Short mmCIF file of C-alpha atoms in Angstrom, two decimals:
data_model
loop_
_atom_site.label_atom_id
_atom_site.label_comp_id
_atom_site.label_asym_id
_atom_site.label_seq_id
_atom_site.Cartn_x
_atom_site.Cartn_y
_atom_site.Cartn_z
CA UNK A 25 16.48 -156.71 141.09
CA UNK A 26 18.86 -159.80 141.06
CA UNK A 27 18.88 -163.00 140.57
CA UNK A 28 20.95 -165.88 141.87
CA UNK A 29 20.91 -169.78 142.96
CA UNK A 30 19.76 -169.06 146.80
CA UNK A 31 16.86 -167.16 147.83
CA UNK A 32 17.84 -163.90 150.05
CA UNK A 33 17.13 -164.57 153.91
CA UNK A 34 15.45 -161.50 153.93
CA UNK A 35 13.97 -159.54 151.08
CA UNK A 36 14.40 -155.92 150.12
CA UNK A 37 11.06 -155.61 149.55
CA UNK A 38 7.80 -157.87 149.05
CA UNK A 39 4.80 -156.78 147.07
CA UNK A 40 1.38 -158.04 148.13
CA UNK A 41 -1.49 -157.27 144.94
CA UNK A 42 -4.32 -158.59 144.09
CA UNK A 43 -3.93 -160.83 140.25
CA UNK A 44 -6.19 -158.89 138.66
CA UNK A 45 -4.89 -155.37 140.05
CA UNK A 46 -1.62 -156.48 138.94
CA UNK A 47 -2.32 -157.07 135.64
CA UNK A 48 -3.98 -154.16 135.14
CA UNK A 49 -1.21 -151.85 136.41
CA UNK A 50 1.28 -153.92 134.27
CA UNK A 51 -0.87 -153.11 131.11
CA UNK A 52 -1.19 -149.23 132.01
CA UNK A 53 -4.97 -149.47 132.84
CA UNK A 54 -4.89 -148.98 136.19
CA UNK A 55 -2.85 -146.38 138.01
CA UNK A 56 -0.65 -148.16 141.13
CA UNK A 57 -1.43 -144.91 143.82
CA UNK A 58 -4.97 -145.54 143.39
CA UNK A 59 -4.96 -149.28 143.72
CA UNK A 60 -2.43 -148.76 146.70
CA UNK A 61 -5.33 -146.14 148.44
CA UNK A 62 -8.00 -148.43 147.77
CA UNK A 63 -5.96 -151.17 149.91
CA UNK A 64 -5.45 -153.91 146.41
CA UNK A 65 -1.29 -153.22 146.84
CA UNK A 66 0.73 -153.60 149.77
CA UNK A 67 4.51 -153.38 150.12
CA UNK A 68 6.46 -153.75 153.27
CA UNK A 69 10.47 -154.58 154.03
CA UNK A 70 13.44 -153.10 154.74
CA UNK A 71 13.21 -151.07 151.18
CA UNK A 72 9.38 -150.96 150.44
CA UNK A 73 10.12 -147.42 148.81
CA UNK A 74 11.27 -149.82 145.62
CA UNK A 75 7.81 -151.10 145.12
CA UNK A 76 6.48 -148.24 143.26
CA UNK A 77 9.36 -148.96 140.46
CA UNK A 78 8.02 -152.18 139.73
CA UNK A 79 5.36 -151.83 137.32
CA UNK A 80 7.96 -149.76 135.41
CA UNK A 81 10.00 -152.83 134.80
CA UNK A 82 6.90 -154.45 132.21
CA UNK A 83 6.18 -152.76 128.75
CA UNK A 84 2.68 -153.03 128.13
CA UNK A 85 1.81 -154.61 123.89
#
């Protein structure tokens, strides 16, 4: 992940998800290969393999 002042003009990899799916995976209740089989989490790009790193990046309280 990066940040900077522009937007990319293409992104490595966008995340589609439900709110309430997301929350849940971000808080550890809800595992992200079922909500992915059940259709609540998409991820397409030129790197969608680097979507199921991402609820990895939030610590749960």
């Amino acid at each position: 992940m990066s940040v900077g002042s522009q937007p990319p003009t293409r992104p490595d990899c966008t995340i589609l998800t439900e709110p309430v799916t997301f929350l849940l995976m971000a808080l550890g209740r809800r595992d992200q290969w079922s909500a992915a089989a059940q259709g609540r989490v998409f991820a397409r790009g030129r790197k969608f393999w680097l979507a199921p790193r991402f609820p990895a990046l939030f610590k749960a309280p």
